[in-house]
Amino acid sequence: MTDMMRAAVLTEPGRFEIRSRPIPTPGPGEVLIRITRVGICGTDLHIFHGNYAADSLPMVPGHEFTGTIRALGAGVGGLTPGAKAVVDMNIGCGACYWCRRNEILNCPHMRQMGITMDGAFADYMVVPARLVIPAPEAVPDAVLALTEPLSCVVRAARKAQVTFGQSALVIGAGPIGNLHVQLLRTIGAAPIIVTDRSADRVAMAVAAGADIGVSDPAQLRHAVMAATEGRGTDVVVESVGQPALYAEAMRLMRRGGHLAAFGLTGPEAELPLNILDTILHENSVKGSVAGMGQDMHDALTLLVHGRIDTAAFTRASFPLEQIQQAFDSIPDRPDDLKTQIVVA
Ligand SMILES: NC(=O)c1ccc[n+]([C@@H]2O[C@H](COP(=O)([O-])OP(=O)(O)OC[C@H]3O[C@@H](n4cnc5c(N)ncnc54)[C@H](O)[C@@H]3O)[C@@H](O)[C@H]2O)c1
Ligand SMILES: [Zn+2]
Ligand SMILES: [Zn+2]
């Protein structure tokens, strides 16, 4: 008889069901992962509410996960059963123009674990061995489960070419905005200005490393110009996803600055871009979506070596059986920057 496992299936928007399913068997080139801990991210909330990847339902979401390598499929070498691991969730087709250039996030056939296919809110998952990254035993699962969200932030900073000594404005101090602030601090950006309409969120981001916090939108321009001798910042990260804030971002970056386009807008939103200013000032806009490959490795390295303060991200957790309560209660817990599901 096949051994069974639990899987939290989102059967329709707003409703999880814990179902019993056979534990999958890893095929050639695959690895069976015993899931231990999984973060809930904004994308999961969009899926939960039926606003994203609705075609995938019923499905098992969950893409911010860590676990233990349980079994190796045929031909898999270099990985050790029993070791902790995190997994790059992006599966390229392997054959298209973009995959050949390792630009997997642009692969037209890309699948993402927990978004367009079943993910990690389950006891076990089979994943391609090439996407498994071993992690040190000593690092808590709660910290390892932050690798994927941090990898998105790492990629954005890489794309926007942030280096030490650069000034930065982070718009939005949600969970991800807070990670942007922490990464910028680690890189050595200065000064770091953060803005959010929530004064509590601004206070959190200042405690996490921002130099200047602004919660009154009417004060933002003055604060940015006062901190940069009237130039605007070298880098602006939009981490909310509102067209009006993108427009503000364009006005607050310095000549020759970079906009990290990060917060997800609706499909119709457009960026107001003055062509002549773009030419004359050599401004740039750098999009980034998710994190993959080196972004995951670098995010893991930063977490392993304690470069990110994870306390506010790891204190709220629910067992897998209570996944419904975990999702339902997120709006009531704004101080919890992250909610995690403990699977094992
Ligand atoms: N590009 C990527 O790789 C990637 C990865 C993860 C998340 N995202 C996106 O990044 C954004 C941030 O993620 P999150 O999880 O922190 O989102 P969130 O919704 O939890 O937080 C957004 C923050 O923005 C603030 N806010 C809302 N309206 C505002 C306004 N008008 N002015 C100032 N602040 C305002 C809110 O108070 C909140 O603190 C989202 O759009 C998310 O979809 C992008
Ligand atoms: Zn996510
Ligand atoms: Zn491809």
GROMACS .gro file of C-alpha atoms and ligand atoms in nm:
model
  390
    1MET     CA    1   0.000   0.000   0.000
    2THR     CA    2   0.122   0.349  -0.084
    3ASP     CA    3   0.208   0.571   0.210
    4MET     CA    4  -0.015   0.873   0.241
    5MET     CA    5   0.053   1.238   0.325
    6ARG     CA    6  -0.144   1.554   0.403
    7ALA     CA    7  -0.186   1.824   0.141
    8ALA     CA    8  -0.364   2.158   0.193
    9VAL     CA    9  -0.568   2.196  -0.124
   10LEU     CA   10  -0.718   2.535  -0.211
   11THR     CA   11  -1.039   2.396  -0.357
   12GLU     CA   12  -1.197   2.734  -0.436
   13PRO     CA   13  -1.108   3.095  -0.349
   14GLY     CA   14  -1.101   3.135   0.031
   15ARG     CA   15  -1.128   2.766   0.118
   16PHE     CA   16  -0.855   2.514   0.210
   17GLU     CA   17  -0.920   2.143   0.259
   18ILE     CA   18  -0.665   1.910   0.414
   19ARG     CA   19  -0.668   1.603   0.191
   20SER     CA   20  -0.488   1.274   0.204
   21ARG     CA   21  -0.274   1.197  -0.100
   22PRO     CA   22  -0.012   0.936  -0.188
   23ILE     CA   23   0.345   1.044  -0.112
   24PRO     CA   24   0.497   1.108  -0.457
   25THR     CA   25   0.793   0.906  -0.585
   26PRO     CA   26   1.093   1.091  -0.730
   27GLY     CA   27   1.157   0.999  -1.094
   28PRO     CA   28   1.494   1.024  -1.272
   29GLY     CA   29   1.660   1.359  -1.195
   30GLU     CA   30   1.414   1.433  -0.914
   31VAL     CA   31   1.430   1.459  -0.536
   32LEU     CA   32   1.168   1.392  -0.270
   33ILE     CA   33   1.162   1.673  -0.011
   34ARG     CA   34   1.011   1.634   0.336
   35ILE     CA   35   0.862   1.985   0.378
   36THR     CA   36   0.923   2.143   0.718
   37ARG     CA   37   0.825   2.511   0.696
   38VAL     CA   38   0.653   2.732   0.438
   39GLY     CA   39   0.599   3.109   0.435
   40ILE     CA   40   0.279   3.275   0.317
   41CYS     CA   41   0.347   3.560   0.077
   42GLY     CA   42   0.137   3.829  -0.089
   43THR     CA   43   0.110   3.615  -0.401
   44ASP     CA   44  -0.039   3.333  -0.191
   45LEU     CA   45  -0.296   3.581  -0.061
   46HIS     CA   46  -0.383   3.682  -0.418
   47ILE     CA   47  -0.421   3.313  -0.509
   48PHE     CA   48  -0.626   3.255  -0.191
   49HIS     CA   49  -0.865   3.536  -0.284
   50GLY     CA   50  -0.895   3.411  -0.643
   51ASN     CA   51  -0.718   3.714  -0.791
   52TYR     CA   52  -0.414   3.533  -0.933
   53ALA     CA   53  -0.349   3.195  -1.100
   54ALA     CA   54  -0.721   3.120  -1.062
   55ASP     CA   55  -0.693   2.873  -1.352
   56SER     CA   56  -0.469   2.655  -1.134
   57LEU     CA   57  -0.745   2.575  -0.879
   58PRO     CA   58  -0.788   2.329  -0.716
   59MET     CA   59  -0.421   2.338  -0.620
   60VAL     CA   60  -0.173   2.319  -0.333
   61PRO     CA   61  -0.005   2.664  -0.304
   62GLY     CA   62   0.320   2.732  -0.116
   63HIS     CA   63   0.648   2.842  -0.277
   64GLU     CA   64   0.853   2.988   0.014
   65PHE     CA   65   0.961   2.656   0.155
   66THR     CA   66   1.235   2.461   0.317
   67GLY     CA   67   1.263   2.095   0.406
   68THR     CA   68   1.483   1.789   0.427
   69ILE     CA   69   1.605   1.578   0.137
   70ARG     CA   70   1.428   1.244   0.186
   71ALA     CA   71   1.499   1.038  -0.129
   72LEU     CA   72   1.687   1.073  -0.458
   73GLY     CA   73   1.554   0.961  -0.795
   74ALA     CA   74   1.767   0.770  -1.049
   75GLY     CA   75   2.080   0.948  -1.165
   76VAL     CA   76   2.081   1.217  -0.895
   77GLY     CA   77   2.424   1.284  -0.745
   78GLY     CA   78   2.572   1.548  -0.519
   79LEU     CA   79   2.280   1.564  -0.275
   80THR     CA   80   2.261   1.385   0.057
   81PRO     CA   81   1.942   1.237   0.202
   82GLY     CA   82   1.880   1.387   0.547
   83ALA     CA   83   2.030   1.727   0.458
   84LYS     CA   84   1.828   2.046   0.487
   85ALA     CA   85   1.755   2.226   0.162
   86VAL     CA   86   1.578   2.516  -0.001
   87VAL     CA   87   1.444   2.499  -0.356
   88ASP     CA   88   1.441   2.741  -0.648
   89MET     CA   89   1.072   2.730  -0.743
   90ASN     CA   90   1.112   2.833  -1.108
   91ILE     CA   91   1.107   2.551  -1.362
   92GLY     CA   92   1.204   2.657  -1.712
   93CYS     CA   93   1.124   2.443  -2.017
   94GLY     CA   94   1.499   2.399  -2.072
   95ALA     CA   95   1.472   2.429  -2.449
   96CYS     CA   96   1.365   2.782  -2.542
   97TYR     CA   97   1.578   3.087  -2.629
   98TRP     CA   98   1.550   3.224  -2.274
   99CYS     CA   99   1.625   2.897  -2.097
  100ARG     CA  100   1.936   2.852  -2.312
  101ARG     CA  101   2.052   3.192  -2.187
  102ASN     CA  102   1.959   3.104  -1.826
  103GLU     CA  103   1.691   3.376  -1.834
  104ILE     CA  104   1.441   3.127  -1.698
  105LEU     CA  105   1.206   3.390  -1.554
  106ASN     CA  106   1.128   3.493  -1.912
  107CYS     CA  107   1.067   3.138  -2.035
  108PRO     CA  108   0.721   3.140  -2.199
  109HIS     CA  109   0.663   2.788  -2.065
  110MET     CA  110   0.799   2.850  -1.713
  111ARG     CA  111   0.615   2.675  -1.432
  112GLN     CA  112   0.634   2.790  -1.070
  113MET     CA  113   0.591   2.552  -0.780
  114GLY     CA  114   0.293   2.656  -0.569
  115ILE     CA  115   0.169   2.905  -0.829
  116THR     CA  116   0.108   2.727  -1.159
  117MET     CA  117   0.152   2.375  -1.017
  118ASP     CA  118   0.118   2.208  -0.678
  119GLY     CA  119   0.348   2.349  -0.412
  120ALA     CA  120   0.462   2.303  -0.056
  121PHE     CA  121   0.163   2.323   0.180
  122ALA     CA  122   0.195   1.943   0.205
  123ASP     CA  123   0.411   1.686   0.383
  124TYR     CA  124   0.616   1.599   0.076
  125MET     CA  125   0.700   1.735  -0.265
  126VAL     CA  126   0.897   1.606  -0.562
  127VAL     CA  127   1.122   1.867  -0.725
  128PRO     CA  128   1.391   1.868  -0.999
  129ALA     CA  129   1.729   1.794  -0.840
  130ARG     CA  130   1.897   2.083  -1.026
  131LEU     CA  131   1.682   2.330  -0.829
  132VAL     CA  132   1.772   2.195  -0.483
  133ILE     CA  133   2.017   2.401  -0.275
  134PRO     CA  134   2.154   2.228   0.036
  135ALA     CA  135   2.140   2.439   0.354
  136PRO     CA  136   2.333   2.418   0.683
  137GLU     CA  137   2.178   2.201   0.954
  138ALA     CA  138   2.230   2.472   1.219
  139VAL     CA  139   2.008   2.735   1.057
  140PRO     CA  140   1.646   2.723   1.183
  141ASP     CA  141   1.380   2.621   0.929
  142ALA     CA  142   1.193   2.947   0.999
  143VAL     CA  143   1.496   3.140   0.871
  144LEU     CA  144   1.560   2.912   0.571
  145ALA     CA  145   1.198   2.959   0.459
  146LEU     CA  146   1.279   3.328   0.402
  147THR     CA  147   1.529   3.244   0.125
  148GLU     CA  148   1.276   3.277  -0.158
  149PRO     CA  149   1.130   3.619  -0.060
  150LEU     CA  150   1.480   3.750   0.008
  151SER     CA  151   1.595   3.619  -0.332
  152CYS     CA  152   1.341   3.851  -0.502
  153VAL     CA  153   1.490   4.146  -0.315
  154VAL     CA  154   1.846   4.037  -0.397
  155ARG     CA  155   1.757   4.020  -0.767
  156ALA     CA  156   1.604   4.368  -0.763
  157ALA     CA  157   1.917   4.515  -0.601
  158ARG     CA  158   2.138   4.337  -0.852
  159LYS     CA  159   1.932   4.457  -1.149
  160ALA     CA  160   1.932   4.815  -1.019
  161GLN     CA  161   2.309   4.790  -0.965
  162VAL     CA  162   2.300   4.914  -0.606
  163THR     CA  163   2.641   4.959  -0.448
  164PHE     CA  164   2.777   5.099  -0.121
  165GLY     CA  165   2.745   5.471  -0.070
  166GLN     CA  166   2.439   5.510  -0.291
  167SER     CA  167   2.130   5.682  -0.162
  168ALA     CA  168   1.806   5.486  -0.181
  169LEU     CA  169   1.434   5.543  -0.141
  170VAL     CA  170   1.214   5.245  -0.063
  171ILE     CA  171   0.844   5.308  -0.125
  172GLY     CA  172   0.641   5.064   0.084
  173ALA     CA  173   0.747   4.913   0.416
  174GLY     CA  174   0.547   4.592   0.394
  175PRO     CA  175   0.722   4.258   0.446
  176ILE     CA  176   0.913   4.294   0.122
  177GLY     CA  177   0.987   4.665   0.164
  178ASN     CA  178   1.139   4.580   0.502
  179LEU     CA  179   1.363   4.323   0.335
  180HIS     CA  180   1.466   4.582   0.073
  181VAL     CA  181   1.566   4.817   0.356
  182GLN     CA  182   1.767   4.548   0.531
  183LEU     CA  183   1.945   4.440   0.213
  184LEU     CA  184   2.028   4.802   0.120
  185ARG     CA  185   2.173   4.846   0.469
  186THR     CA  186   2.382   4.532   0.426
  187ILE     CA  187   2.507   4.647   0.085
  188GLY     CA  188   2.608   4.978   0.239
  189ALA     CA  189   2.361   5.212   0.069
  190ALA     CA  190   2.329   5.548   0.246
  191PRO     CA  191   2.118   5.728   0.330
  192ILE     CA  192   1.819   5.494   0.310
  193ILE     CA  193   1.481   5.666   0.312
  194VAL     CA  194   1.164   5.463   0.359
  195THR     CA  195   0.803   5.566   0.315
  196ASP     CA  196   0.475   5.393   0.389
  197ARG     CA  197   0.132   5.531   0.469
  198SER     CA  198   0.140   5.326   0.790
  199ALA     CA  199   0.347   5.499   1.059
  200ASP     CA  200   0.391   5.163   1.236
  201ARG     CA  201   0.539   5.007   0.924
  202VAL     CA  202   0.772   5.306   0.880
  203ALA     CA  203   0.884   5.267   1.243
  204MET     CA  204   0.958   4.898   1.180
  205ALA     CA  205   1.166   4.980   0.872
  206VAL     CA  206   1.360   5.248   1.059
  207ALA     CA  207   1.428   4.998   1.337
  208ALA     CA  208   1.543   4.755   1.065
  209GLY     CA  209   1.800   4.998   0.923
  210ALA     CA  210   1.645   5.288   0.733
  211ASP     CA  211   1.795   5.628   0.817
  212ILE     CA  212   1.487   5.837   0.750
  213GLY     CA  213   1.121   5.736   0.773
  214VAL     CA  214   0.830   5.928   0.620
  215SER     CA  215   0.464   5.840   0.674
  216ASP     CA  216   0.310   6.168   0.551
  217PRO     CA  217   0.311   6.167   0.167
  218ALA     CA  218   0.316   6.549   0.168
  219GLN     CA  219   0.657   6.538   0.340
  220LEU     CA  220   0.820   6.283   0.111
  221ARG     CA  221   0.963   6.509  -0.158
  222HIS     CA  222   1.110   6.746   0.097
  223ALA     CA  223   1.262   6.460   0.298
  224VAL     CA  224   1.423   6.304  -0.012
  225MET     CA  225   1.562   6.632  -0.143
  226ALA     CA  226   1.689   6.739   0.201
  227ALA     CA  227   1.876   6.410   0.237
  228THR     CA  228   2.034   6.424  -0.113
  229GLU     CA  229   2.135   6.790  -0.157
  230GLY     CA  230   1.833   6.838  -0.381
  231ARG     CA  231   1.924   6.567  -0.633
  232GLY     CA  232   1.691   6.279  -0.552
  233THR     CA  233   1.815   5.931  -0.468
  234ASP     CA  234   2.045   5.711  -0.675
  235VAL     CA  235   1.796   5.426  -0.649
  236VAL     CA  236   1.421   5.417  -0.591
  237VAL     CA  237   1.252   5.086  -0.515
  238GLU     CA  238   0.875   5.078  -0.563
  239SER     CA  239   0.753   4.799  -0.334
  240VAL     CA  240   0.380   4.872  -0.318
  241GLY     CA  241   0.247   4.830  -0.672
  242GLN     CA  242   0.056   5.153  -0.739
  243PRO     CA  243   0.087   5.355  -1.062
  244ALA     CA  244   0.076   5.686  -0.871
  245LEU     CA  245   0.373   5.573  -0.660
  246TYR     CA  246   0.566   5.471  -0.971
  247ALA     CA  247   0.505   5.821  -1.105
  248GLU     CA  248   0.634   5.964  -0.775
  249ALA     CA  249   0.935   5.733  -0.794
  250MET     CA  250   1.027   5.875  -1.137
  251ARG     CA  251   1.022   6.225  -0.988
  252LEU     CA  252   1.230   6.135  -0.681
  253MET     CA  253   1.524   5.956  -0.841
  254ARG     CA  254   1.826   6.163  -0.931
  255ARG     CA  255   1.943   6.230  -1.285
  256GLY     CA  256   2.114   5.911  -1.394
  257GLY     CA  257   1.937   5.712  -1.126
  258HIS     CA  258   1.778   5.368  -1.134
  259LEU     CA  259   1.417   5.279  -1.065
  260ALA     CA  260   1.375   4.924  -0.938
  261ALA     CA  261   1.028   4.833  -1.070
  262PHE     CA  262   0.918   4.572  -0.820
  263GLY     CA  263   0.566   4.623  -0.674
  264LEU     CA  264   0.312   4.441  -0.891
  265THR     CA  265   0.047   4.658  -1.057
  266GLY     CA  266  -0.256   4.559  -1.261
  267PRO     CA  267  -0.187   4.451  -1.621
  268GLU     CA  268  -0.293   4.784  -1.774
  269ALA     CA  269  -0.080   5.018  -1.560
  270GLU     CA  270   0.174   5.232  -1.747
  271LEU     CA  271   0.482   5.418  -1.635
  272PRO     CA  272   0.495   5.791  -1.713
  273LEU     CA  273   0.830   5.822  -1.882
  274ASN     CA  274   0.952   6.146  -2.036
  275ILE     CA  275   1.161   6.031  -2.329
  276LEU     CA  276   1.384   6.336  -2.352
  277ASP     CA  277   1.452   6.332  -1.976
  278THR     CA  278   1.537   5.965  -2.003
  279ILE     CA  279   1.788   6.039  -2.277
  280LEU     CA  280   1.936   6.354  -2.131
  281HIS     CA  281   1.952   6.223  -1.774
  282GLU     CA  282   2.039   5.864  -1.864
  283ASN     CA  283   1.781   5.734  -1.621
  284SER     CA  284   1.697   5.367  -1.617
  285VAL     CA  285   1.409   5.146  -1.516
  286LYS     CA  286   1.496   4.792  -1.412
  287GLY     CA  287   1.220   4.539  -1.372
  288SER     CA  288   1.270   4.225  -1.169
  289VAL     CA  289   1.032   3.941  -1.102
  290ALA     CA  290   1.098   3.671  -0.841
  291GLY     CA  291   1.444   3.531  -0.771
  292MET     CA  292   1.626   3.237  -0.926
  293GLY     CA  293   1.961   3.064  -0.938
  294GLN     CA  294   2.228   3.293  -0.799
  295ASP     CA  295   1.963   3.510  -0.630
  296MET     CA  296   1.858   3.208  -0.422
  297HIS     CA  297   2.219   3.119  -0.339
  298ASP     CA  298   2.301   3.476  -0.237
  299ALA     CA  299   1.984   3.510  -0.028
  300LEU     CA  300   2.067   3.186   0.152
  301THR     CA  301   2.423   3.303   0.216
  302LEU     CA  302   2.297   3.629   0.372
  303LEU     CA  303   2.054   3.440   0.596
  304VAL     CA  304   2.308   3.176   0.698
  305HIS     CA  305   2.554   3.446   0.803
  306GLY     CA  306   2.301   3.652   0.996
  307ARG     CA  307   2.299   3.956   0.768
  308ILE     CA  308   1.920   3.983   0.790
  309ASP     CA  309   1.728   4.033   1.116
  310THR     CA  310   1.455   3.772   1.080
  311ALA     CA  311   1.281   3.815   1.418
  312ALA     CA  312   0.975   4.000   1.284
  313PHE     CA  313   0.938   3.742   1.005
  314THR     CA  314   0.953   3.423   1.204
  315ARG     CA  315   0.736   3.471   1.512
  316ALA     CA  316   0.391   3.397   1.364
  317SER     CA  317   0.334   3.032   1.276
  318PHE     CA  318   0.045   2.788   1.244
  319PRO     CA  319   0.046   2.409   1.202
  320LEU     CA  320  -0.059   2.278   0.860
  321GLU     CA  321  -0.401   2.174   0.995
  322GLN     CA  322  -0.472   2.539   1.080
  323ILE     CA  323  -0.379   2.681   0.739
  324GLN     CA  324  -0.731   2.819   0.696
  325GLN     CA  325  -0.704   3.018   1.024
  326ALA     CA  326  -0.353   3.128   0.925
  327PHE     CA  327  -0.476   3.282   0.598
  328ASP     CA  328  -0.803   3.419   0.743
  329SER     CA  329  -0.628   3.598   1.032
  330ILE     CA  330  -0.350   3.772   0.835
  331PRO     CA  331  -0.541   4.105   0.804
  332ASP     CA  332  -0.581   4.112   1.185
  333ARG     CA  333  -0.206   4.076   1.246
  334PRO     CA  334  -0.033   4.371   1.071
  335ASP     CA  335   0.267   4.348   1.306
  336ASP     CA  336   0.352   4.001   1.181
  337LEU     CA  337   0.558   4.070   0.871
  338LYS     CA  338   0.531   3.705   0.773
  339THR     CA  339   0.311   3.410   0.868
  340GLN     CA  340   0.463   3.066   0.831
  341ILE     CA  341   0.307   2.721   0.819
  342VAL     CA  342   0.486   2.454   1.022
  343VAL     CA  343   0.450   2.126   0.836
  344ALA     CA  344   0.697   1.916   1.037
  345LIG     N1  345   0.896   4.176  -0.830
  345LIG     C1  346   0.908   4.077  -0.743
  345LIG     O1  347   0.996   3.994  -0.752
  345LIG     C2  348   0.816   4.071  -0.626
  345LIG     C3  349   0.833   3.972  -0.529
  345LIG     C4  350   0.752   3.973  -0.416
  345LIG     C5  351   0.655   4.072  -0.402
  345LIG     N2  352   0.641   4.166  -0.501
  345LIG     C6  353   0.546   4.277  -0.488
  345LIG     O2  354   0.605   4.372  -0.403
  345LIG     C7  355   0.504   4.449  -0.339
  345LIG     C8  356   0.531   4.453  -0.189
  345LIG     O3  357   0.512   4.323  -0.131
  345LIG     P1  358   0.463   4.314   0.020
  345LIG     O4  359   0.442   4.169   0.048
  345LIG     O5  360   0.551   4.390   0.109
  345LIG     O6  361   0.320   4.386   0.005
  345LIG     P2  362   0.216   4.439   0.115
  345LIG     O7  363   0.092   4.467   0.041
  345LIG     O8  364   0.212   4.345   0.231
  345LIG     O9  365   0.279   4.576   0.168
  345LIG     C9  366   0.264   4.694   0.096
  345LIG    C10  367   0.291   4.813   0.188
  345LIG    O10  368   0.261   4.927   0.111
  345LIG    C11  369   0.196   5.021   0.195
  345LIG     N3  370   0.116   5.112   0.112
  345LIG    C12  371   0.000   5.088   0.048
  345LIG     N4  372  -0.041   5.195  -0.019
  345LIG    C13  373   0.052   5.292   0.002
  345LIG    C14  374   0.067   5.426  -0.041
  345LIG     N5  375  -0.023   5.483  -0.122
  345LIG     N6  376   0.177   5.494  -0.001
  345LIG    C15  377   0.268   5.438   0.079
  345LIG     N7  378   0.260   5.311   0.124
  345LIG    C16  379   0.153   5.239   0.085
  345LIG    C17  380   0.113   4.937   0.290
  345LIG    O11  381   0.085   5.008   0.410
  345LIG    C18  382   0.205   4.818   0.314
  345LIG    O12  383   0.287   4.835   0.428
  345LIG    C19  384   0.373   4.385  -0.381
  345LIG    O13  385   0.322   4.456  -0.492
  345LIG    C20  386   0.414   4.248  -0.424
  345LIG    O14  387   0.323   4.191  -0.515
  345LIG    C21  388   0.719   4.169  -0.610
  346ZN      ZN  389   0.642   3.474  -0.263
  347ZN      ZN  390   1.213   2.789  -2.162
   0.00000   0.00000   0.00000
